[in-house]
Short mmCIF file of C-alpha atoms and ligand atoms in Angstrom, two decimals:
data_model
loop_
_atom_site.label_atom_id
_atom_site.label_comp_id
_atom_site.label_asym_id
_atom_site.label_seq_id
_atom_site.Cartn_x
_atom_site.Cartn_y
_atom_site.Cartn_z
CA MET A 45 -69.33 -48.02 11.93
CA THR A 46 -71.50 -51.10 12.20
CA GLU A 47 -75.02 -50.83 13.59
CA ALA A 48 -73.93 -52.70 16.72
CA GLN A 49 -71.32 -50.02 17.45
CA VAL A 50 -73.73 -47.07 17.16
CA CYS A 51 -75.28 -45.99 20.45
CA ARG A 52 -79.01 -45.24 20.58
CA ARG A 53 -79.08 -41.73 21.99
CA LEU A 54 -82.10 -40.61 19.97
CA THR A 55 -84.73 -43.19 20.74
CA GLY A 56 -88.13 -41.50 20.79
CA ARG A 57 -86.82 -38.31 19.14
CA VAL A 58 -88.08 -36.86 15.88
CA ALA A 59 -85.48 -35.35 13.54
CA VAL A 60 -86.12 -33.27 10.44
CA VAL A 61 -83.23 -33.31 7.95
CA THR A 62 -83.17 -31.00 4.93
CA GLY A 63 -81.09 -31.97 1.93
CA ALA A 64 -81.45 -35.57 3.12
CA GLY A 65 -81.10 -37.01 -0.39
CA SER A 66 -77.36 -36.61 -0.75
CA GLY A 67 -73.97 -36.11 0.89
CA ILE A 68 -73.96 -34.90 4.50
CA GLY A 69 -77.77 -34.97 4.76
CA LEU A 70 -77.94 -38.56 3.55
CA ALA A 71 -75.24 -39.77 5.95
CA SER A 72 -76.92 -37.87 8.79
CA ALA A 73 -80.39 -39.27 8.06
CA ARG A 74 -78.86 -42.75 8.23
CA ARG A 75 -76.95 -42.02 11.45
CA LEU A 76 -79.88 -40.34 13.24
CA ALA A 77 -82.12 -43.27 12.32
CA ALA A 78 -79.48 -45.76 13.48
CA GLU A 79 -79.47 -43.95 16.83
CA GLY A 80 -83.22 -44.48 17.15
CA ALA A 81 -84.73 -41.23 15.81
CA LYS A 82 -87.75 -41.04 13.56
CA VAL A 83 -86.36 -39.15 10.59
CA VAL A 84 -88.29 -36.77 8.35
CA CYS A 85 -86.37 -36.44 5.10
CA ALA A 86 -86.83 -33.24 3.11
CA ASP A 87 -85.34 -32.63 -0.30
CA LEU A 88 -86.03 -30.86 -3.55
CA ASP A 89 -85.05 -34.04 -5.35
CA GLU A 90 -87.99 -36.44 -5.05
CA ALA A 91 -86.21 -39.61 -6.14
CA THR A 92 -83.26 -39.41 -3.75
CA GLY A 93 -85.31 -37.99 -0.88
CA ARG A 94 -87.91 -40.71 -1.17
CA ALA A 95 -85.22 -43.42 -1.40
CA VAL A 96 -83.50 -42.35 1.82
CA ALA A 97 -86.81 -42.03 3.68
CA ARG A 98 -87.69 -45.57 2.63
CA GLU A 99 -84.24 -46.84 3.63
CA VAL A 100 -84.39 -45.32 7.14
CA GLY A 101 -88.06 -46.10 7.69
CA GLY A 102 -88.92 -42.41 7.89
CA LEU A 103 -91.13 -39.90 6.14
CA PHE A 104 -90.34 -38.04 2.92
CA VAL A 105 -91.67 -34.51 2.48
CA HIS A 106 -90.98 -32.92 -0.86
CA THR A 107 -89.64 -29.48 0.07
CA ASP A 108 -87.99 -26.52 -1.53
CA VAL A 109 -86.37 -24.90 1.50
CA THR A 110 -86.56 -21.47 -0.12
CA ASP A 111 -90.37 -21.66 -0.16
CA PRO A 112 -91.91 -20.47 3.14
CA TYR A 113 -95.14 -22.43 2.64
CA MET A 114 -93.35 -25.69 1.88
CA VAL A 115 -91.05 -25.26 4.87
CA GLU A 116 -94.00 -24.61 7.17
CA ALA A 117 -95.77 -27.66 5.75
CA LEU A 118 -92.64 -29.76 6.34
CA PHE A 119 -92.51 -29.06 10.07
CA ASP A 120 -96.32 -29.28 10.40
CA GLU A 121 -96.25 -32.70 8.79
CA ALA A 122 -93.37 -33.88 10.98
CA TYR A 123 -95.28 -32.82 14.10
CA GLU A 124 -98.61 -34.23 12.97
CA THR A 125 -97.07 -37.56 11.98
CA TYR A 126 -94.77 -38.17 14.92
CA GLY A 127 -95.98 -35.81 17.69
CA SER A 128 -92.89 -33.64 18.19
CA VAL A 129 -90.00 -31.92 16.47
CA ASP A 130 -86.94 -32.57 18.63
CA VAL A 131 -84.14 -32.07 16.12
CA ALA A 132 -83.95 -29.81 13.08
CA PHE A 133 -80.88 -30.36 10.92
CA ASN A 134 -81.12 -27.44 8.50
CA ASN A 135 -78.56 -28.60 6.03
CA ALA A 136 -79.70 -28.15 2.41
CA GLY A 137 -77.51 -25.76 0.50
CA ILE A 138 -75.95 -25.04 -2.89
CA SER A 139 -72.62 -23.90 -4.24
CA PRO A 140 -73.03 -23.24 -7.97
CA PRO A 141 -69.91 -22.63 -10.10
CA GLU A 142 -71.18 -19.23 -11.27
CA ASP A 143 -70.84 -18.02 -7.67
CA ASP A 144 -67.22 -16.92 -7.95
CA SER A 145 -65.22 -13.74 -7.42
CA ILE A 146 -67.18 -10.66 -6.44
CA LEU A 147 -65.88 -9.17 -9.70
CA THR A 148 -67.78 -11.66 -11.83
CA THR A 149 -70.71 -12.90 -9.72
CA GLY A 150 -74.01 -11.44 -10.88
CA LEU A 151 -76.78 -10.25 -8.60
CA ASP A 152 -79.08 -13.12 -9.67
CA THR A 153 -76.51 -15.69 -8.59
CA TRP A 154 -75.81 -13.78 -5.36
CA ARG A 155 -79.51 -13.79 -4.50
CA ARG A 156 -80.10 -17.44 -5.48
CA VAL A 157 -77.33 -18.61 -3.16
CA GLN A 158 -78.50 -16.38 -0.29
CA GLU A 159 -82.02 -17.78 -0.66
CA ALA A 160 -80.90 -21.41 -0.73
CA ASN A 161 -78.28 -21.19 2.02
CA LEU A 162 -79.36 -18.42 4.41
CA THR A 163 -83.04 -17.53 3.94
CA SER A 164 -83.77 -21.27 4.00
CA VAL A 165 -82.19 -21.60 7.45
CA TYR A 166 -84.20 -18.62 8.71
CA LEU A 167 -87.38 -20.26 7.39
CA CYS A 168 -86.58 -23.67 8.90
CA CYS A 169 -85.69 -22.22 12.33
CA ARG A 170 -88.82 -20.07 12.29
CA SER A 171 -91.00 -23.10 11.57
CA ALA A 172 -89.25 -25.51 13.96
CA LEU A 173 -89.07 -23.26 17.01
CA PRO A 174 -92.79 -23.08 17.91
CA TYR A 175 -92.96 -26.90 18.05
CA MET A 176 -89.80 -27.10 20.17
CA ARG A 177 -91.07 -24.38 22.53
CA ARG A 178 -94.30 -26.34 22.99
CA HIS A 179 -92.29 -29.25 24.46
CA GLY A 180 -89.60 -27.14 26.12
CA ARG A 181 -86.78 -28.91 24.33
CA GLY A 182 -85.01 -29.12 21.00
CA SER A 183 -81.75 -29.12 19.13
CA ILE A 184 -81.29 -27.08 15.98
CA ILE A 185 -78.20 -27.72 13.90
CA ASN A 186 -77.60 -25.34 11.02
CA THR A 187 -74.98 -26.24 8.43
CA ALA A 188 -72.51 -23.41 7.95
CA SER A 189 -68.97 -24.14 6.74
CA PHE A 190 -65.35 -23.58 7.64
CA VAL A 191 -65.41 -20.78 5.04
CA ALA A 192 -67.58 -18.82 7.47
CA ARG A 193 -64.42 -18.63 9.58
CA MET A 194 -61.65 -18.34 6.99
CA GLY A 195 -61.23 -16.35 3.80
CA ALA A 196 -60.42 -18.17 0.57
CA ALA A 197 -58.46 -16.67 -2.29
CA THR A 198 -60.51 -18.88 -4.63
CA SER A 199 -63.70 -17.07 -3.75
CA ARG A 200 -67.32 -18.17 -3.81
CA ILE A 201 -68.49 -14.86 -2.53
CA SER A 202 -72.19 -15.38 -1.99
CA TYR A 203 -71.66 -18.86 -0.54
CA THR A 204 -69.13 -17.58 1.99
CA ALA A 205 -71.32 -14.62 2.97
CA SER A 206 -74.37 -16.89 3.33
CA LYS A 207 -72.49 -19.23 5.66
CA GLY A 208 -71.28 -16.27 7.73
CA GLY A 209 -74.96 -15.33 8.09
CA VAL A 210 -75.84 -18.86 9.22
CA LEU A 211 -73.13 -18.66 11.86
CA ALA A 212 -74.30 -15.32 13.28
CA MET A 213 -77.99 -16.27 13.17
CA SER A 214 -77.35 -19.60 14.93
CA ARG A 215 -75.37 -17.88 17.67
CA GLU A 216 -78.14 -15.37 18.30
CA LEU A 217 -80.89 -17.99 18.32
CA GLY A 218 -78.82 -20.16 20.65
CA VAL A 219 -78.62 -17.29 23.11
CA GLN A 220 -82.26 -16.24 22.75
CA PHE A 221 -83.76 -19.70 23.35
CA ALA A 222 -81.24 -21.20 25.78
CA ARG A 223 -83.48 -20.83 28.82
CA GLU A 224 -86.33 -22.58 27.03
CA GLY A 225 -84.29 -25.77 26.68
CA ILE A 226 -83.63 -25.25 22.98
CA ARG A 227 -80.06 -25.43 21.73
CA VAL A 228 -78.93 -23.95 18.41
CA ASN A 229 -75.51 -24.68 16.96
CA ALA A 230 -73.79 -23.96 13.68
CA LEU A 231 -72.00 -26.96 12.25
CA CYS A 232 -68.88 -25.96 10.31
CA PRO A 233 -67.62 -28.84 8.19
CA GLY A 234 -64.30 -28.71 6.41
CA PRO A 235 -64.17 -30.02 2.83
CA VAL A 236 -66.16 -33.24 2.58
CA ASP A 237 -65.65 -36.02 0.09
CA THR A 238 -69.07 -35.80 -1.56
CA ALA A 239 -70.02 -36.43 -5.18
CA LEU A 240 -69.73 -32.72 -5.92
CA LEU A 241 -66.18 -32.44 -4.68
CA ARG A 242 -65.09 -35.71 -6.33
CA GLU A 243 -66.44 -34.52 -9.67
CA LEU A 244 -64.70 -31.18 -9.35
CA PHE A 245 -61.35 -32.72 -8.53
CA ALA A 246 -61.57 -35.71 -10.87
CA GLU A 247 -61.05 -33.27 -13.72
CA ASP A 248 -58.04 -31.73 -12.03
CA PRO A 249 -56.20 -33.95 -9.49
CA ALA A 250 -53.50 -31.28 -9.03
CA ARG A 251 -56.18 -28.94 -7.73
CA ALA A 252 -57.27 -31.54 -5.17
CA ALA A 253 -53.67 -32.09 -4.08
CA ARG A 254 -53.17 -28.33 -3.59
CA ARG A 255 -56.14 -28.23 -1.24
CA LEU A 256 -55.17 -31.34 0.71
CA VAL A 257 -51.88 -29.71 1.64
CA HIS A 258 -53.80 -27.30 3.89
CA ILE A 259 -55.67 -29.97 5.83
CA PRO A 260 -53.56 -31.24 8.72
CA VAL A 261 -55.14 -34.71 8.65
CA GLY A 262 -54.26 -34.91 4.94
CA ARG A 263 -57.64 -35.89 3.50
CA PHE A 264 -61.19 -34.69 3.02
CA ALA A 265 -63.85 -35.67 5.55
CA ARG A 266 -66.16 -38.58 4.93
CA PRO A 267 -69.86 -37.63 5.14
CA GLU A 268 -70.21 -40.17 7.98
CA GLU A 269 -67.71 -38.19 10.06
CA ILE A 270 -69.87 -35.08 9.75
CA ALA A 271 -72.97 -37.17 10.51
CA ALA A 272 -71.34 -38.36 13.75
CA ALA A 273 -71.03 -34.73 14.85
CA VAL A 274 -74.66 -34.11 13.88
CA ALA A 275 -75.79 -37.04 16.02
CA PHE A 276 -73.75 -35.73 18.96
CA LEU A 277 -75.24 -32.22 18.64
CA ALA A 278 -78.71 -33.72 18.27
CA SER A 279 -78.35 -35.82 21.43
CA ASP A 280 -78.32 -34.96 25.13
CA ASP A 281 -74.60 -35.72 25.15
CA SER A 282 -74.17 -32.11 23.98
CA SER A 283 -76.61 -30.69 26.54
CA PHE A 284 -74.30 -27.81 27.54
CA ILE A 285 -73.34 -26.87 23.98
CA THR A 286 -75.31 -24.07 22.38
CA ALA A 287 -74.66 -20.97 20.29
CA SER A 288 -71.43 -22.62 19.21
CA GLU A 289 -69.41 -22.75 16.01
CA PHE A 290 -68.95 -26.49 15.91
CA LEU A 291 -65.94 -27.11 13.70
CA VAL A 292 -65.44 -30.52 12.13
CA ASP A 293 -62.67 -29.58 9.78
CA GLY A 294 -59.65 -31.87 10.20
CA GLY A 295 -57.72 -28.97 11.69
CA ILE A 296 -57.86 -26.74 8.60
CA SER A 297 -58.92 -23.63 10.52
CA GLY A 298 -56.13 -24.12 13.05
CA ALA A 299 -53.36 -24.41 10.49
CA TYR A 300 -51.16 -21.53 9.40
CA VAL A 301 -48.83 -23.36 7.05
CA THR A 302 -48.90 -26.79 5.52
CA SER A 303 -48.46 -29.88 7.62
CA ARG A 304 -45.38 -32.00 6.96
N1 NAD B 206 -69.39 -30.85 0.79
C1 NAD B 206 -68.61 -30.01 1.45
O1 NAD B 206 -67.38 -30.01 1.27
C2 NAD B 206 -69.21 -29.03 2.42
C3 NAD B 206 -68.36 -28.33 3.29
C4 NAD B 206 -68.93 -27.44 4.20
C5 NAD B 206 -70.28 -27.24 4.22
N2 NAD B 206 -71.09 -27.92 3.35
C6 NAD B 206 -72.52 -27.67 3.42
O2 NAD B 206 -73.16 -28.85 3.79
C7 NAD B 206 -74.49 -28.88 3.27
C8 NAD B 206 -74.71 -30.17 2.49
O3 NAD B 206 -73.71 -30.25 1.50
P1 NAD B 206 -73.43 -31.59 0.66
O4 NAD B 206 -72.00 -31.53 0.27
O5 NAD B 206 -73.95 -32.75 1.38
O6 NAD B 206 -74.29 -31.25 -0.65
P2 NAD B 206 -75.06 -32.21 -1.68
O7 NAD B 206 -75.14 -31.40 -2.93
O8 NAD B 206 -74.45 -33.56 -1.71
O9 NAD B 206 -76.53 -32.33 -1.03
C9 NAD B 206 -77.36 -31.23 -0.89
C10 NAD B 206 -78.80 -31.70 -0.92
O10 NAD B 206 -79.64 -30.54 -0.75
C11 NAD B 206 -80.69 -30.61 -1.68
N3 NAD B 206 -81.16 -29.25 -1.98
C12 NAD B 206 -80.52 -28.29 -2.69
N4 NAD B 206 -81.29 -27.19 -2.77
C13 NAD B 206 -82.45 -27.48 -2.10
C14 NAD B 206 -83.64 -26.76 -1.85
N5 NAD B 206 -83.81 -25.52 -2.30
N6 NAD B 206 -84.60 -27.35 -1.12
C15 NAD B 206 -84.46 -28.61 -0.65
N7 NAD B 206 -83.35 -29.35 -0.88
C16 NAD B 206 -82.36 -28.78 -1.60
C17 NAD B 206 -80.11 -31.30 -2.90
O11 NAD B 206 -81.14 -31.87 -3.70
C18 NAD B 206 -79.20 -32.35 -2.25
O12 NAD B 206 -79.89 -33.57 -2.01
C19 NAD B 206 -74.63 -27.62 2.43
O13 NAD B 206 -75.25 -26.61 3.20
C20 NAD B 206 -73.18 -27.25 2.14
O14 NAD B 206 -73.03 -25.88 1.89
C21 NAD B 206 -70.58 -28.82 2.47
#
């Protein structure tokens, strides 16, 4: 989408994006900025995080989202710099290969994934909410996944459980804070064509083809397509949507058998 085609629904809004250095976070930082938001880019990776902040004219805050002090400092800095926290896109997450079947996944791996994917979202929501309550408005978007809704035979057990936790936590927060003007939604992307996925399937194209069969639209999502949903959930266009499981999955969760 060209800049001219993007609407400016977020002028005057401040958006914090975690995991902004890559993939969905990167595309979302770009989209939110294109729609007029001031974007605070948080990432563990300094080089990529700093680069995207520079590109979108925003602020980079070096953050490990598993560290409660760094997360608090991130939202403090966003508020002190720009005067509000209107959007929190809590998106950073990991899916390491050693997180596999429950039969082989060690407790260390289980815990590392829970910390990065679920505890991090708890920490970000806990730090964002007081600023949103102060202004009586806000939109929190927590990245879950379609695997929070569907079981996979090729298991990543801690990842799936962590995303199920994100879904349940987002629903509860959405209900709790609805009357304060704060919306909380869980974004559930289907498989996205990011560097990680491309690398995985470059080694084994047959594996990619097997997965594509289950996606009715017949391809993986582009990060920009997920970012478009993020911008919608961030904006007032979604003012009556809260506590939802917002699926952006190309129909995968609706399909029983393969499409023709
Ligand atoms: N790619 C997919 O197919 C897919 C599908 C569904 C859900 N998701 C979810 O979407 C989110 C983003 O995924 P992506 O594919 O864009 O991943 P990615 O690996 O491209 O980007 C993740 C970013 O998060 C950062 N990060 C990782 N751990 C961090 C930490 N502790 N603190 C701060 N930053 C950290 C990384 O440095 C990276 O920049 C994740 O939560 C992922 O689980 C991805």
